[in-house]
Coordinates of C-alpha atoms and ligand atoms in Angstrom, one line a residue:
M1 CA 117.5 -52.8 138.5
S2 CA 116.9 -53.4 142.1
T3 CA 116.8 -50.9 144.8
E4 CA 119.8 -52.6 146.5
A5 CA 121.7 -52.8 143.2
Q6 CA 121.4 -48.9 143.2
L7 CA 122.9 -48.3 146.6
P8 CA 126.5 -47.2 146.3
Q9 CA 128.6 -50.6 146.5
P10 CA 132.1 -51.0 148.3
P11 CA 134.7 -51.4 145.7
L12 CA 135.4 -55.1 144.9
R13 CA 138.8 -56.5 145.7
R14 CA 141.0 -57.4 142.8
P15 CA 140.5 -61.2 142.4
A16 CA 143.2 -63.5 143.4
Q17 CA 142.7 -65.3 140.2
D18 CA 145.3 -64.5 137.4
L19 CA 143.2 -63.2 134.7
D20 CA 146.1 -64.4 132.1
A21 CA 145.9 -67.7 133.1
P22 CA 144.4 -70.0 130.5
F23 CA 140.6 -70.2 130.8
P24 CA 138.6 -72.2 132.1
W25 CA 139.7 -71.2 135.7
P26 CA 139.4 -73.3 138.6
R27 CA 136.2 -72.9 140.6
P28 CA 134.7 -73.9 144.1
P29 CA 132.4 -76.8 144.2
I30 CA 129.0 -74.9 143.9
D31 CA 129.6 -71.1 143.6
P32 CA 130.9 -69.7 140.4
P33 CA 134.7 -68.6 140.5
A34 CA 134.8 -65.4 142.8
V35 CA 136.4 -63.6 139.9
Y36 CA 133.1 -63.5 138.0
S37 CA 131.6 -61.0 140.2
W38 CA 134.8 -58.8 139.9
L39 CA 134.5 -59.2 136.1
R40 CA 130.8 -58.3 136.1
A41 CA 131.7 -54.9 138.0
E42 CA 135.0 -54.0 136.1
E43 CA 135.2 -55.7 132.8
P44 CA 132.1 -57.3 131.9
V45 CA 133.6 -58.2 128.4
R46 CA 137.0 -59.5 128.7
R47 CA 139.5 -60.9 126.3
V48 CA 141.3 -64.1 127.7
T49 CA 143.5 -66.9 126.5
L50 CA 141.8 -70.3 126.3
T51 CA 143.5 -73.5 127.1
G52 CA 145.2 -74.2 123.8
G53 CA 146.3 -70.7 123.3
R54 CA 143.5 -69.3 121.2
P55 CA 141.8 -66.0 122.5
G56 CA 138.1 -66.0 123.7
W57 CA 136.0 -63.5 125.3
L58 CA 134.2 -63.9 128.6
V59 CA 130.6 -62.4 128.9
T60 CA 129.5 -62.2 132.5
R61 CA 126.6 -59.9 133.0
Y62 CA 123.0 -61.0 132.9
D63 CA 121.8 -58.8 130.0
D64 CA 124.9 -59.2 127.9
V65 CA 124.9 -63.0 128.1
R66 CA 121.3 -62.9 126.9
A67 CA 122.1 -60.5 124.2
V68 CA 124.8 -62.8 122.9
L69 CA 122.7 -65.9 122.9
A70 CA 119.9 -64.0 121.1
D71 CA 122.5 -62.7 118.4
P72 CA 122.5 -64.6 115.2
R73 CA 126.0 -63.5 114.5
A74 CA 127.1 -65.5 117.6
S75 CA 127.4 -68.9 115.9
S76 CA 126.9 -72.2 117.3
D77 CA 128.7 -73.9 114.3
G78 CA 131.2 -76.5 115.9
S79 CA 133.1 -76.8 112.4
L80 CA 134.1 -73.1 112.4
P81 CA 138.0 -72.6 113.3
G82 CA 137.5 -70.3 116.2
Y83 CA 135.0 -72.5 117.9
P84 CA 136.0 -73.0 121.5
W85 CA 135.8 -76.5 122.8
L86 CA 137.4 -75.4 126.2
D87 CA 138.6 -78.6 127.8
L88 CA 136.2 -81.0 125.6
P89 CA 137.8 -83.0 122.8
P90 CA 136.7 -81.5 119.6
I91 CA 133.9 -83.3 117.8
P92 CA 134.7 -84.1 114.2
P93 CA 132.6 -82.2 111.7
E94 CA 130.8 -85.3 110.5
Q95 CA 129.7 -86.2 114.0
L96 CA 128.6 -82.7 115.0
S97 CA 124.7 -82.8 115.9
F98 CA 122.1 -79.8 115.8
L99 CA 123.4 -78.5 119.0
R100 CA 126.5 -77.4 117.2
T101 CA 124.9 -75.9 114.0
D102 CA 123.2 -72.7 113.0
P103 CA 119.9 -72.1 111.4
P104 CA 118.6 -73.1 109.0
Q105 CA 120.2 -76.7 109.6
H106 CA 119.5 -76.3 113.2
T107 CA 115.9 -75.1 112.7
V108 CA 115.0 -78.3 110.6
F109 CA 115.9 -80.5 113.9
R110 CA 114.0 -78.0 116.5
R111 CA 110.7 -78.5 114.2
L112 CA 111.4 -82.0 114.2
L113 CA 111.9 -82.7 117.8
R114 CA 109.6 -79.9 119.1
K115 CA 106.5 -81.9 119.3
N116 CA 108.1 -84.3 121.9
F117 CA 109.0 -81.7 124.5
L118 CA 105.9 -79.4 124.5
I119 CA 104.7 -78.6 128.0
R120 CA 101.5 -80.6 127.6
R121 CA 103.7 -83.4 126.3
A122 CA 105.7 -83.7 129.3
E123 CA 102.8 -82.9 131.7
A124 CA 101.2 -86.1 130.3
L125 CA 104.1 -88.1 131.3
R126 CA 103.7 -86.8 135.0
P127 CA 101.9 -89.8 136.5
R128 CA 104.5 -92.2 134.9
I129 CA 107.6 -90.2 136.1
Q130 CA 105.8 -90.1 139.4
A131 CA 105.4 -94.0 139.6
L132 CA 109.1 -94.2 138.3
V133 CA 110.4 -92.0 141.1
D134 CA 108.5 -93.8 143.8
E135 CA 109.8 -97.3 142.5
T136 CA 113.3 -96.2 142.3
L137 CA 112.8 -94.8 145.9
D138 CA 111.1 -97.8 147.1
A139 CA 114.2 -99.7 146.1
M140 CA 116.7 -97.4 147.5
L141 CA 114.7 -97.3 150.9
A142 CA 114.7 -101.0 151.0
R143 CA 118.5 -101.4 151.0
T144 CA 120.2 -102.4 154.2
D145 CA 123.5 -101.5 153.1
R146 CA 123.9 -97.9 154.3
P147 CA 125.3 -95.4 153.5
V148 CA 123.7 -95.5 150.1
D149 CA 125.1 -93.5 147.1
L150 CA 122.0 -91.2 146.1
V151 CA 123.6 -90.7 142.6
D152 CA 123.7 -94.3 141.7
A153 CA 120.5 -95.3 143.3
F154 CA 118.4 -92.5 142.6
A155 CA 119.7 -89.5 140.5
L156 CA 121.0 -91.5 137.5
P157 CA 118.4 -94.0 136.9
I158 CA 115.4 -91.6 136.7
P159 CA 116.5 -89.2 133.7
S160 CA 118.0 -92.4 131.9
T161 CA 114.6 -94.2 132.1
V162 CA 112.8 -91.3 131.0
L163 CA 114.9 -90.7 128.1
A164 CA 114.9 -94.6 127.2
W165 CA 111.1 -94.1 127.0
I166 CA 111.0 -91.0 124.8
M167 CA 113.6 -92.0 122.5
G168 CA 112.3 -95.7 121.9
V169 CA 114.8 -97.6 123.7
P170 CA 113.0 -101.3 124.3
S171 CA 112.4 -102.2 127.9
E172 CA 114.6 -105.3 127.8
D173 CA 117.6 -103.1 126.6
R174 CA 117.1 -100.4 129.6
P175 CA 119.5 -102.0 131.9
F176 CA 122.4 -102.1 129.4
F177 CA 121.4 -98.4 128.4
N178 CA 121.2 -97.2 132.1
R179 CA 124.5 -98.9 133.0
A180 CA 126.3 -97.5 129.8
S181 CA 125.1 -94.0 130.5
E182 CA 126.3 -94.3 134.2
E183 CA 129.8 -95.3 133.2
L184 CA 129.9 -92.6 130.6
L185 CA 129.3 -90.2 133.2
G186 CA 131.6 -91.5 135.8
G187 CA 134.6 -90.7 133.4
G188 CA 136.5 -88.1 135.3
D189 CA 136.2 -89.6 138.8
P190 CA 139.5 -89.7 140.4
D191 CA 138.7 -92.2 143.0
R192 CA 137.4 -94.7 140.5
P193 CA 140.5 -96.4 138.9
G194 CA 139.9 -97.2 135.4
A195 CA 136.8 -94.7 135.3
A196 CA 138.2 -92.7 132.1
E197 CA 138.6 -96.2 130.1
A198 CA 135.2 -97.3 131.2
A199 CA 133.8 -93.9 130.1
S200 CA 135.4 -94.3 126.7
A201 CA 134.4 -97.8 126.2
A202 CA 130.7 -97.0 127.2
R203 CA 130.5 -94.2 125.0
R204 CA 131.6 -96.6 122.1
R205 CA 128.8 -99.0 123.2
L206 CA 126.2 -96.7 123.4
H207 CA 127.1 -95.5 120.0
D208 CA 127.3 -98.9 118.6
Y209 CA 123.9 -99.6 120.3
L210 CA 122.0 -96.7 119.1
G211 CA 123.4 -97.3 115.6
E212 CA 121.9 -100.8 115.7
L213 CA 118.7 -99.6 117.0
V214 CA 118.4 -97.1 114.3
A215 CA 119.2 -99.5 111.8
A216 CA 116.6 -102.1 113.1
K217 CA 113.9 -99.2 113.0
G218 CA 114.9 -98.4 109.6
R219 CA 113.9 -101.8 108.6
L220 CA 110.5 -101.5 109.8
A221 CA 107.7 -100.3 107.6
D222 CA 106.6 -98.1 110.5
P223 CA 109.7 -97.0 112.5
G224 CA 107.3 -95.7 115.3
D225 CA 106.6 -92.4 117.1
D226 CA 109.4 -92.3 119.5
I227 CA 112.2 -89.8 118.9
L228 CA 114.4 -92.3 117.0
G229 CA 111.5 -93.5 114.9
Q230 CA 110.6 -89.9 114.0
L231 CA 114.1 -89.0 112.9
V232 CA 114.3 -92.5 110.9
A233 CA 111.1 -91.4 109.2
A234 CA 112.6 -88.0 108.5
V235 CA 115.6 -89.5 106.8
R236 CA 113.0 -91.5 104.7
A237 CA 111.2 -88.2 103.8
G238 CA 114.6 -86.8 102.6
T239 CA 114.4 -84.0 105.3
I240 CA 117.6 -84.9 107.2
P241 CA 121.0 -87.0 106.3
E242 CA 121.1 -90.6 107.7
E243 CA 124.1 -90.0 109.8
A244 CA 122.2 -87.1 111.6
V245 CA 120.0 -89.6 113.4
L246 CA 122.8 -91.1 115.4
N247 CA 124.4 -87.7 116.3
A248 CA 121.3 -86.2 117.4
G249 CA 120.5 -89.4 119.6
I250 CA 124.0 -89.1 121.3
T251 CA 123.1 -85.4 122.0
L252 CA 119.7 -86.0 123.4
L253 CA 121.3 -88.7 125.7
V254 CA 124.0 -86.6 127.0
A255 CA 121.9 -83.4 127.0
G256 CA 119.1 -85.0 129.0
H257 CA 120.9 -87.5 131.3
E258 CA 123.7 -85.9 133.2
T259 CA 122.1 -82.6 133.4
T260 CA 119.1 -83.8 135.3
A261 CA 121.1 -86.1 137.4
N262 CA 123.6 -83.6 138.5
M263 CA 120.7 -81.1 139.4
T264 CA 119.3 -83.8 141.6
S265 CA 122.5 -84.5 143.4
L266 CA 123.6 -80.9 143.8
G267 CA 119.8 -80.1 144.5
V268 CA 119.6 -82.5 147.4
L269 CA 122.8 -81.3 148.7
T270 CA 122.0 -77.4 148.5
L271 CA 118.6 -78.4 150.3
L272 CA 120.5 -80.2 153.0
Q273 CA 122.8 -77.0 153.5
H274 CA 119.7 -75.0 154.2
P275 CA 117.6 -76.8 156.6
E276 CA 115.0 -74.0 157.2
Q277 CA 114.1 -73.7 153.8
R278 CA 113.9 -77.5 153.2
A279 CA 111.7 -77.7 156.2
E280 CA 109.4 -75.0 154.6
L281 CA 109.3 -76.9 151.3
A282 CA 108.5 -80.1 152.9
A283 CA 105.4 -78.4 154.8
R284 CA 104.3 -76.5 151.7
P285 CA 104.7 -78.6 148.5
E286 CA 103.2 -75.9 146.4
L287 CA 106.4 -73.9 146.7
V288 CA 108.5 -77.0 145.1
P289 CA 108.4 -75.6 141.4
G290 CA 109.5 -72.0 142.3
A291 CA 112.3 -73.8 144.5
V292 CA 113.4 -75.8 141.3
E293 CA 113.8 -72.9 139.3
E294 CA 116.0 -71.1 142.0
L295 CA 118.0 -74.2 142.2
L296 CA 118.6 -74.0 138.5
R297 CA 119.5 -70.3 138.7
Y298 CA 121.7 -71.0 141.9
L299 CA 123.5 -74.0 140.5
G300 CA 123.6 -73.1 137.0
I301 CA 125.1 -76.6 136.4
V302 CA 125.6 -76.5 132.3
H303 CA 128.3 -74.2 132.8
L304 CA 131.1 -74.4 130.2
I305 CA 128.8 -76.0 127.0
I306 CA 127.4 -72.7 126.2
V307 CA 129.9 -71.6 123.7
R308 CA 129.8 -69.4 120.6
V309 CA 132.0 -68.1 117.9
A310 CA 131.5 -64.3 116.4
K311 CA 130.7 -64.7 112.6
E312 CA 131.0 -60.9 112.3
D313 CA 132.4 -58.0 114.5
I314 CA 129.9 -57.9 117.4
E315 CA 129.5 -55.1 119.9
I316 CA 128.5 -56.0 123.5
G317 CA 128.5 -53.3 126.0
G318 CA 130.9 -51.0 124.3
T319 CA 133.4 -53.7 123.5
T320 CA 133.8 -55.0 120.1
I321 CA 134.5 -59.1 119.7
P322 CA 136.1 -59.5 116.2
A323 CA 135.0 -61.8 113.8
G324 CA 136.3 -65.4 114.2
E325 CA 137.0 -65.0 117.8
A326 CA 135.5 -67.3 120.7
I327 CA 132.8 -66.2 122.9
I328 CA 131.9 -67.8 126.2
P329 CA 128.6 -66.3 127.6
L330 CA 128.7 -67.2 131.3
N331 CA 125.2 -68.0 132.3
L332 CA 126.6 -69.1 135.7
S333 CA 127.8 -65.6 136.1
G334 CA 124.3 -64.2 134.7
N335 CA 122.6 -66.2 137.0
R336 CA 124.5 -64.4 139.9
D337 CA 124.3 -60.8 138.4
G338 CA 123.0 -58.5 141.4
D339 CA 121.6 -56.1 138.8
H340 CA 119.2 -58.7 137.9
Y341 CA 118.8 -60.7 141.1
P342 CA 119.3 -58.9 144.5
D343 CA 121.4 -60.5 147.0
P344 CA 122.4 -62.9 143.9
D345 CA 124.6 -65.6 146.0
R346 CA 121.8 -66.2 148.4
F347 CA 119.8 -69.4 147.8
D348 CA 116.1 -68.2 148.3
I349 CA 113.2 -70.6 147.5
H350 CA 110.9 -67.5 147.5
R351 CA 112.6 -65.4 144.5
A352 CA 111.1 -65.3 141.2
A353 CA 114.1 -67.0 139.4
R354 CA 112.2 -68.4 136.3
D355 CA 114.0 -66.2 134.0
H356 CA 117.2 -67.8 134.9
L357 CA 120.0 -68.6 132.3
A358 CA 120.4 -72.2 133.2
F359 CA 118.6 -73.6 130.1
G360 CA 120.5 -71.0 128.0
F361 CA 118.6 -68.5 125.8
G362 CA 117.7 -68.1 122.0
V363 CA 117.5 -70.6 119.4
H364 CA 119.4 -73.2 121.3
Q365 CA 117.6 -72.9 124.7
C366 CA 117.1 -76.2 126.2
L367 CA 114.7 -78.3 124.3
G368 CA 114.2 -80.5 127.1
A369 CA 113.4 -77.6 129.6
P370 CA 109.7 -78.8 130.3
L371 CA 110.6 -82.3 130.8
A372 CA 113.6 -81.4 133.1
R373 CA 111.3 -79.1 135.1
I374 CA 108.8 -81.8 135.7
E375 CA 111.2 -84.5 136.6
L376 CA 112.9 -82.4 139.2
Q377 CA 109.7 -81.2 140.6
I378 CA 108.5 -84.6 141.2
I379 CA 112.0 -85.7 142.6
F380 CA 112.2 -83.1 145.1
E381 CA 108.8 -83.2 146.1
T382 CA 108.7 -86.9 146.5
L383 CA 112.1 -87.0 148.5
L384 CA 111.1 -84.5 150.8
R385 CA 107.8 -86.0 151.6
R386 CA 109.0 -89.7 151.7
V387 CA 112.4 -89.3 153.1
P388 CA 112.3 -86.5 155.9
G389 CA 115.5 -87.9 157.7
L390 CA 117.6 -87.8 154.7
R391 CA 121.2 -86.7 155.7
L392 CA 124.6 -86.7 154.2
A393 CA 126.8 -89.6 155.4
M394 CA 130.2 -87.8 154.7
P395 CA 131.7 -84.9 155.7
E396 CA 130.8 -82.1 153.0
S397 CA 134.3 -81.1 152.7
E398 CA 135.2 -84.8 151.2
L399 CA 132.4 -85.0 148.8
P400 CA 133.7 -85.6 145.3
F401 CA 132.6 -82.6 143.2
K402 CA 133.0 -82.7 139.3
L403 CA 135.4 -79.9 139.5
H404 CA 137.0 -80.2 136.1
A405 CA 133.9 -81.0 134.2
P406 CA 131.9 -78.7 131.9
I407 CA 128.6 -79.5 133.7
N408 CA 128.9 -79.1 137.6
G409 CA 127.8 -82.2 139.7
L410 CA 128.9 -84.8 142.2
F411 CA 130.3 -88.0 141.3
R412 CA 128.9 -89.7 144.5
L413 CA 126.6 -88.3 147.2
P414 CA 126.5 -90.9 150.1
V415 CA 123.4 -90.6 152.2
T416 CA 121.5 -92.1 155.0
W417 CA 118.3 -91.5 156.6
Ligands
HEM501 C1 118.2 -79.6 134.6 C2 118.4 -80.2 133.4 C3 118.9 -79.2 132.0 C4 119.8 -78.3 132.0 C5 120.3 -77.5 133.2 C6 120.0 -78.1 130.6 C7 120.6 -77.1 130.1 C8 120.8 -76.9 128.7 C9 121.5 -75.8 128.0 C10 122.1 -74.7 128.9 C11 121.4 -75.8 126.6 C12 121.8 -74.8 125.6 C13 123.2 -75.0 124.9 C14 123.6 -74.0 124.2 O1 122.9 -72.9 124.1 O2 124.6 -74.1 123.6 C15 120.6 -77.0 126.5 C16 120.3 -77.3 125.2 C17 119.5 -78.6 125.0 N1 119.1 -79.7 125.8 FE1 119.1 -79.3 128.1 N2 119.3 -79.0 129.9 C18 118.7 -80.0 130.8 C19 117.8 -80.9 130.5 C20 117.5 -81.5 129.2 C21 116.7 -82.6 129.0 C22 116.0 -83.5 130.0 C23 116.8 -82.8 127.8 C24 116.2 -83.9 126.9 C25 115.5 -84.9 127.2 C26 117.6 -81.9 127.2 C27 117.8 -81.6 125.7 C28 118.5 -80.6 125.2 C29 118.8 -80.5 123.8 C30 118.3 -81.5 122.7 C31 119.5 -79.3 123.7 C32 119.9 -78.8 122.2 C33 119.0 -77.7 122.0 C34 119.4 -77.0 120.5 O3 120.6 -76.9 120.0 O4 118.5 -76.4 119.9 N3 117.8 -81.1 128.1 N4 120.2 -77.6 127.7

């Protein structure tokens, strides 16, 4: 516990948020809902009503969030009746991927995929990712039609291309793959008419495309050593069922693309909001890896995806969550817990933040974390070095934040330089 946390604190005011309103509650663009700090202090494990009417338990303290995520009784099985989909449409059981299963099924996939995401494997991609970031930035900087949307021109194509490499999407199909991924992610944009329909159509096209790619690899004597090829080989070896390949492919696509893209756009905005720290980072690039960890902690973008259901009664911090009920371990709240991070709402690139919960914790802890870290380090170091004059081209109050999505982000980030 920090010294500051031990000083007597003034009593927190009761939140304006109606705690009986269905959860998820409205939130500001970047910070967590203010009510989370009140909950951490007063009711760290609280029963709420979820949209749809079922009960659920919010867990808000850093230590408790970790304890839930490390607890095998807190299940990720999306086919259990109490599993909380929050605002997402439920996925039918036959389409659930390993993300929404428990060991031992889950362990089979982690073992299969692990080698693709080892730190040394991700490090080996560094020069290739650097070249990709430079090329993408060259194209953006060559544009004369300013302002440019940094999301479309920079934040989206990078993770989408890296995913195409590691998954084994042939280079001639990458423009299709990138475009469909972009449409998929633009789904909730209130300023783009037809965005929701375009997103559903893109999901179907990607699903069909990945299905064809998997089938084509299945016809080859050697399906290749990319991820889809490895999964096809595992089907042949009888390790996983055939339909699991497509489900895993789609999870990887969504897990690896939107997350990194949103971290880029919100990360750029956060650095623009903190000009002194931005200048320090530009002058001292060796600070970038630590700054990436702090951005991950501070932004905690994968917010309402981490959900569990109690398989047995589970006691957390003196409160018992009954078997069958939903648990929402709020990693974004844990990341802002003053008992773990002094002055938690301050963005501070010098903070030792690497133990944040942005990648989750426990058996489902983000598989792609080493790759995401390297992509983000290269992205921020390169942007700071090559575009020192980058600035917003729209008032901050008008920026289109993804306020209703389970992953925080921006639909667009108009910039100039
Ligand atoms: C900054 C970027 C990223 C963030 C913040 C992030 C966050 C997360 C979180 C919080 C989870 C845990 C979900 C849970 O416990 O239910 C997760 C799981 C996962 N992530 Fe990431 N992720 C990022 C990037 C990536 C990338 C680049 C990839 C792959 C290319 C990836 C692949 C996965 C996979 C496959 C899982 C499921 C792991 C499992 O169930 O065992 N992620 N991610």
